[in-house]
Short mmCIF file of N, CA and C in Angstrom, two decimals:
data_model
loop_
_atom_site.label_atom_id
_atom_site.label_comp_id
_atom_site.label_asym_id
_atom_site.label_seq_id
_atom_site.Cartn_x
_atom_site.Cartn_y
_atom_site.Cartn_z
N ALA A 1 20.82 41.94 -15.25
CA ALA A 1 19.50 42.37 -14.79
C ALA A 1 19.56 43.81 -14.33
N ASP A 2 18.53 44.55 -14.63
CA ASP A 2 18.43 45.93 -14.16
C ASP A 2 18.19 45.93 -12.66
N GLY A 3 18.41 47.08 -12.05
CA GLY A 3 18.17 47.20 -10.63
C GLY A 3 16.72 47.54 -10.33
N PRO A 4 16.34 47.39 -9.07
CA PRO A 4 14.97 47.77 -8.68
C PRO A 4 14.83 49.29 -8.69
N GLU A 5 13.60 49.76 -8.85
CA GLU A 5 13.36 51.20 -8.76
C GLU A 5 13.45 51.60 -7.30
N GLY A 6 13.87 52.84 -7.06
CA GLY A 6 13.98 53.28 -5.66
C GLY A 6 15.41 53.64 -5.33
N HIS A 7 15.82 53.38 -4.10
CA HIS A 7 17.15 53.73 -3.61
C HIS A 7 18.22 52.89 -4.33
N PRO A 8 19.39 53.49 -4.63
CA PRO A 8 20.43 52.72 -5.33
C PRO A 8 20.98 51.52 -4.54
N ARG A 9 20.77 51.49 -3.20
CA ARG A 9 21.23 50.34 -2.41
C ARG A 9 20.11 49.33 -2.17
N ASP A 10 18.92 49.55 -2.74
CA ASP A 10 17.87 48.54 -2.67
C ASP A 10 18.29 47.33 -3.49
N ALA A 11 17.73 46.18 -3.17
CA ALA A 11 17.99 44.96 -3.94
C ALA A 11 16.65 44.29 -4.25
N GLY A 12 16.62 43.63 -5.40
CA GLY A 12 15.42 42.91 -5.80
C GLY A 12 15.68 41.43 -5.92
N LEU A 13 14.60 40.66 -5.90
CA LEU A 13 14.68 39.21 -6.06
C LEU A 13 13.47 38.76 -6.85
N ASP A 14 13.71 38.06 -7.95
CA ASP A 14 12.64 37.44 -8.73
C ASP A 14 12.71 35.94 -8.49
N VAL A 15 11.60 35.34 -8.08
CA VAL A 15 11.53 33.91 -7.80
C VAL A 15 10.61 33.26 -8.81
N TYR A 16 11.15 32.32 -9.58
CA TYR A 16 10.35 31.54 -10.53
C TYR A 16 10.01 30.23 -9.84
N ALA A 17 8.72 30.05 -9.55
CA ALA A 17 8.29 28.87 -8.78
C ALA A 17 6.94 28.40 -9.30
N PRO A 18 6.93 27.67 -10.42
CA PRO A 18 5.65 27.22 -10.98
C PRO A 18 4.89 26.32 -10.03
N GLY A 19 3.62 26.66 -9.80
CA GLY A 19 2.77 25.85 -8.94
C GLY A 19 2.82 26.23 -7.47
N ALA A 20 3.73 27.11 -7.07
CA ALA A 20 3.82 27.50 -5.65
C ALA A 20 2.60 28.33 -5.27
N THR A 21 2.13 28.14 -4.04
CA THR A 21 1.00 28.91 -3.55
C THR A 21 1.43 30.09 -2.69
N ASP A 22 2.67 30.08 -2.21
CA ASP A 22 3.16 31.19 -1.41
C ASP A 22 4.68 31.18 -1.43
N ILE A 23 5.28 32.36 -1.36
CA ILE A 23 6.73 32.52 -1.26
C ILE A 23 7.01 33.51 -0.14
N ARG A 24 7.95 33.15 0.75
CA ARG A 24 8.43 34.08 1.78
C ARG A 24 9.94 34.19 1.62
N VAL A 25 10.45 35.40 1.86
CA VAL A 25 11.89 35.64 1.77
C VAL A 25 12.31 36.33 3.06
N VAL A 26 13.19 35.66 3.84
CA VAL A 26 13.57 36.14 5.17
C VAL A 26 15.09 36.25 5.25
N ALA A 27 15.55 37.38 5.78
CA ALA A 27 16.99 37.60 5.94
C ALA A 27 17.55 36.69 7.02
N LEU A 28 18.76 36.18 6.79
CA LEU A 28 19.45 35.39 7.81
C LEU A 28 20.32 36.34 8.64
N ASN A 29 19.64 37.30 9.29
CA ASN A 29 20.32 38.23 10.18
C ASN A 29 19.54 38.29 11.48
N ARG A 30 20.04 39.06 12.42
CA ARG A 30 19.38 39.11 13.73
C ARG A 30 17.96 39.66 13.65
N GLN A 31 17.72 40.57 12.72
CA GLN A 31 16.40 41.19 12.62
C GLN A 31 15.40 40.29 11.90
N ARG A 32 15.88 39.28 11.17
CA ARG A 32 15.01 38.39 10.39
C ARG A 32 14.09 39.19 9.46
N ASP A 33 14.65 40.24 8.85
CA ASP A 33 13.87 41.08 7.94
C ASP A 33 13.26 40.25 6.82
N GLU A 34 12.02 40.53 6.51
CA GLU A 34 11.38 39.90 5.35
C GLU A 34 11.38 40.89 4.21
N MET A 35 11.47 40.37 2.99
CA MET A 35 11.35 41.22 1.82
C MET A 35 9.87 41.39 1.50
N ILE A 36 9.54 42.50 0.86
CA ILE A 36 8.17 42.77 0.44
C ILE A 36 8.00 42.22 -0.97
N GLY A 37 6.97 41.41 -1.19
CA GLY A 37 6.82 40.82 -2.51
C GLY A 37 5.39 40.51 -2.88
N TYR A 38 5.23 40.17 -4.16
CA TYR A 38 3.91 39.85 -4.69
C TYR A 38 4.07 38.95 -5.90
N ARG A 39 3.00 38.28 -6.26
CA ARG A 39 2.98 37.45 -7.47
C ARG A 39 2.82 38.39 -8.67
N SER A 40 3.60 38.15 -9.71
CA SER A 40 3.54 38.99 -10.90
C SER A 40 2.17 38.91 -11.56
N PRO A 41 1.57 40.06 -11.89
CA PRO A 41 0.27 40.01 -12.57
C PRO A 41 0.36 39.45 -13.99
N GLU A 42 1.54 39.51 -14.60
CA GLU A 42 1.72 39.01 -15.96
C GLU A 42 1.98 37.51 -16.02
N ASN A 43 2.59 36.96 -14.94
CA ASN A 43 2.95 35.54 -14.95
C ASN A 43 2.85 35.00 -13.52
N GLU A 44 1.86 34.15 -13.26
CA GLU A 44 1.63 33.69 -11.89
C GLU A 44 2.72 32.76 -11.36
N ASP A 45 3.67 32.35 -12.20
CA ASP A 45 4.79 31.53 -11.75
C ASP A 45 5.95 32.37 -11.22
N ILE A 46 5.87 33.70 -11.36
CA ILE A 46 6.96 34.59 -10.94
C ILE A 46 6.50 35.46 -9.78
N TRP A 47 7.33 35.52 -8.76
CA TRP A 47 7.09 36.36 -7.59
C TRP A 47 8.21 37.39 -7.55
N GLU A 48 7.87 38.66 -7.31
CA GLU A 48 8.85 39.75 -7.32
C GLU A 48 8.95 40.35 -5.93
N PHE A 49 10.19 40.50 -5.46
CA PHE A 49 10.44 41.02 -4.11
C PHE A 49 11.43 42.17 -4.17
N VAL A 50 11.35 43.07 -3.18
CA VAL A 50 12.32 44.15 -3.02
C VAL A 50 12.59 44.32 -1.52
N THR A 51 13.81 44.75 -1.19
CA THR A 51 14.15 44.96 0.21
C THR A 51 13.32 46.10 0.79
N LYS A 52 13.02 46.01 2.10
CA LYS A 52 12.22 47.05 2.76
C LYS A 52 13.01 48.34 2.93
N ARG A 53 14.32 48.21 3.05
CA ARG A 53 15.18 49.39 3.24
C ARG A 53 16.49 49.14 2.51
N PRO A 54 17.25 50.21 2.21
CA PRO A 54 18.52 50.03 1.50
C PRO A 54 19.47 49.10 2.26
N LEU A 55 20.23 48.32 1.51
CA LEU A 55 21.21 47.41 2.12
C LEU A 55 22.41 48.19 2.63
N ILE A 56 23.05 47.65 3.65
CA ILE A 56 24.22 48.29 4.26
C ILE A 56 25.46 47.79 3.54
N PRO A 57 26.31 48.70 3.04
CA PRO A 57 27.53 48.26 2.34
C PRO A 57 28.48 47.53 3.28
N GLY A 58 29.24 46.60 2.71
CA GLY A 58 30.31 45.93 3.45
C GLY A 58 29.92 44.68 4.20
N ILE A 59 28.65 44.30 4.18
CA ILE A 59 28.26 43.05 4.82
C ILE A 59 27.50 42.19 3.82
N GLN A 60 27.50 40.88 4.07
CA GLN A 60 26.77 39.95 3.18
C GLN A 60 25.29 40.02 3.51
N HIS A 61 24.47 40.01 2.48
CA HIS A 61 23.02 40.04 2.65
C HIS A 61 22.46 38.72 2.12
N VAL A 62 22.34 37.74 3.03
CA VAL A 62 21.89 36.40 2.65
C VAL A 62 20.45 36.22 3.14
N TYR A 63 19.62 35.73 2.25
CA TYR A 63 18.19 35.53 2.55
C TYR A 63 17.82 34.09 2.28
N GLN A 64 16.85 33.59 3.03
CA GLN A 64 16.29 32.25 2.83
C GLN A 64 14.97 32.43 2.09
N VAL A 65 14.81 31.68 0.98
CA VAL A 65 13.58 31.72 0.19
C VAL A 65 12.77 30.46 0.52
N TYR A 66 11.53 30.65 0.94
CA TYR A 66 10.64 29.54 1.27
C TYR A 66 9.54 29.47 0.23
N ALA A 67 9.45 28.36 -0.50
CA ALA A 67 8.39 28.16 -1.49
C ALA A 67 7.43 27.11 -0.96
N ILE A 68 6.15 27.46 -0.92
CA ILE A 68 5.11 26.55 -0.44
C ILE A 68 4.34 25.99 -1.63
N TYR A 69 4.23 24.67 -1.67
CA TYR A 69 3.49 23.98 -2.73
C TYR A 69 2.33 23.23 -2.11
N PRO A 70 1.18 23.13 -2.81
CA PRO A 70 0.05 22.38 -2.26
C PRO A 70 0.42 20.94 -1.94
N GLU A 71 1.31 20.36 -2.72
CA GLU A 71 1.68 18.95 -2.54
C GLU A 71 2.48 18.71 -1.27
N THR A 72 3.12 19.75 -0.73
CA THR A 72 3.97 19.57 0.45
C THR A 72 3.32 20.09 1.72
N GLY A 73 2.13 20.66 1.61
CA GLY A 73 1.47 21.19 2.80
C GLY A 73 2.27 22.33 3.39
N ARG A 74 2.60 22.22 4.65
CA ARG A 74 3.31 23.31 5.33
C ARG A 74 4.84 23.17 5.27
N VAL A 75 5.34 22.17 4.57
CA VAL A 75 6.79 21.96 4.50
C VAL A 75 7.33 22.71 3.28
N PRO A 76 8.07 23.80 3.50
CA PRO A 76 8.52 24.58 2.35
C PRO A 76 9.76 23.98 1.68
N GLN A 77 9.90 24.28 0.41
CA GLN A 77 11.14 24.02 -0.31
C GLN A 77 11.99 25.27 -0.13
N THR A 78 13.26 25.12 0.23
CA THR A 78 14.05 26.30 0.58
C THR A 78 15.33 26.42 -0.25
N GLN A 79 15.75 27.67 -0.43
CA GLN A 79 17.03 27.99 -1.05
C GLN A 79 17.58 29.23 -0.35
N ARG A 80 18.90 29.36 -0.38
CA ARG A 80 19.53 30.59 0.12
C ARG A 80 20.01 31.40 -1.07
N VAL A 81 19.96 32.72 -0.91
CA VAL A 81 20.38 33.61 -1.98
C VAL A 81 21.09 34.81 -1.36
N ARG A 82 22.12 35.29 -2.06
CA ARG A 82 22.83 36.51 -1.62
C ARG A 82 22.39 37.66 -2.50
N LEU A 83 21.86 38.70 -1.87
CA LEU A 83 21.40 39.87 -2.61
C LEU A 83 22.56 40.80 -2.92
N ILE A 84 22.40 41.57 -3.98
CA ILE A 84 23.42 42.51 -4.43
C ILE A 84 22.77 43.88 -4.54
N MET A 85 23.37 44.89 -3.92
CA MET A 85 22.82 46.24 -3.97
C MET A 85 22.63 46.69 -5.41
N GLY A 86 21.47 47.28 -5.68
CA GLY A 86 21.19 47.84 -6.99
C GLY A 86 20.92 46.83 -8.08
N ARG A 87 20.77 45.56 -7.73
CA ARG A 87 20.55 44.51 -8.73
C ARG A 87 19.32 43.69 -8.38
N ILE A 88 18.80 42.99 -9.39
CA ILE A 88 17.73 42.02 -9.18
C ILE A 88 18.32 40.64 -9.40
N VAL A 89 18.29 39.81 -8.36
CA VAL A 89 18.81 38.45 -8.42
C VAL A 89 17.64 37.52 -8.76
N GLU A 90 17.92 36.45 -9.51
CA GLU A 90 16.87 35.51 -9.89
C GLU A 90 17.12 34.15 -9.26
N VAL A 91 16.04 33.52 -8.78
CA VAL A 91 16.08 32.18 -8.19
C VAL A 91 14.99 31.37 -8.87
N SER A 92 15.29 30.10 -9.18
CA SER A 92 14.29 29.25 -9.85
C SER A 92 14.06 27.96 -9.07
N TYR A 93 12.82 27.53 -9.07
CA TYR A 93 12.43 26.21 -8.59
C TYR A 93 11.82 25.48 -9.78
N LYS A 94 12.06 24.18 -9.86
CA LYS A 94 11.37 23.37 -10.87
C LYS A 94 9.94 23.14 -10.40
N LYS A 95 9.07 22.87 -11.35
CA LYS A 95 7.68 22.53 -11.00
C LYS A 95 7.71 21.30 -10.10
N TYR A 96 6.92 21.34 -9.05
CA TYR A 96 6.90 20.23 -8.08
C TYR A 96 6.37 18.97 -8.76
N GLU A 97 7.15 17.89 -8.65
CA GLU A 97 6.74 16.61 -9.24
C GLU A 97 7.11 15.48 -8.30
N SER A 98 6.17 14.65 -8.00
CA SER A 98 6.32 13.39 -7.26
C SER A 98 7.45 13.37 -6.24
N GLY A 99 7.33 14.16 -5.20
CA GLY A 99 8.22 13.95 -4.08
C GLY A 99 9.26 14.99 -3.81
N GLN A 100 9.78 15.66 -4.82
CA GLN A 100 10.80 16.65 -4.49
C GLN A 100 10.96 17.68 -5.58
N THR A 101 11.48 18.80 -5.16
CA THR A 101 11.78 19.88 -6.09
C THR A 101 13.23 20.27 -5.85
N ARG A 102 13.95 20.51 -6.88
CA ARG A 102 15.35 20.90 -6.73
C ARG A 102 15.59 22.16 -7.53
N PRO A 103 16.39 23.07 -6.99
CA PRO A 103 16.70 24.27 -7.76
C PRO A 103 17.50 23.91 -9.01
N HIS A 104 17.34 24.69 -10.03
CA HIS A 104 18.14 24.48 -11.25
C HIS A 104 18.74 25.77 -11.72
#
């Protein structure tokens, strides 16, 4: 995957989540930084995020991805992801069906 536009230490995240009504991405660090993101205008199942500021070398950058589905109300489906400087990481959720969603 190509890197995000901007600073070479920025990181991107593409989330494939068919049927999701909202996606939040929050860093598992003391600052609880959120990534800036939006639903892709070309494909409403894809959400694109980029870090607010360049990542710091030498430490792990782990984020929690929260996917909200109408079927689950306020209970999000979650995954953890490690970002890589200068790269776009991809995360996928299966379409929500009868009771649970599992990453694939």
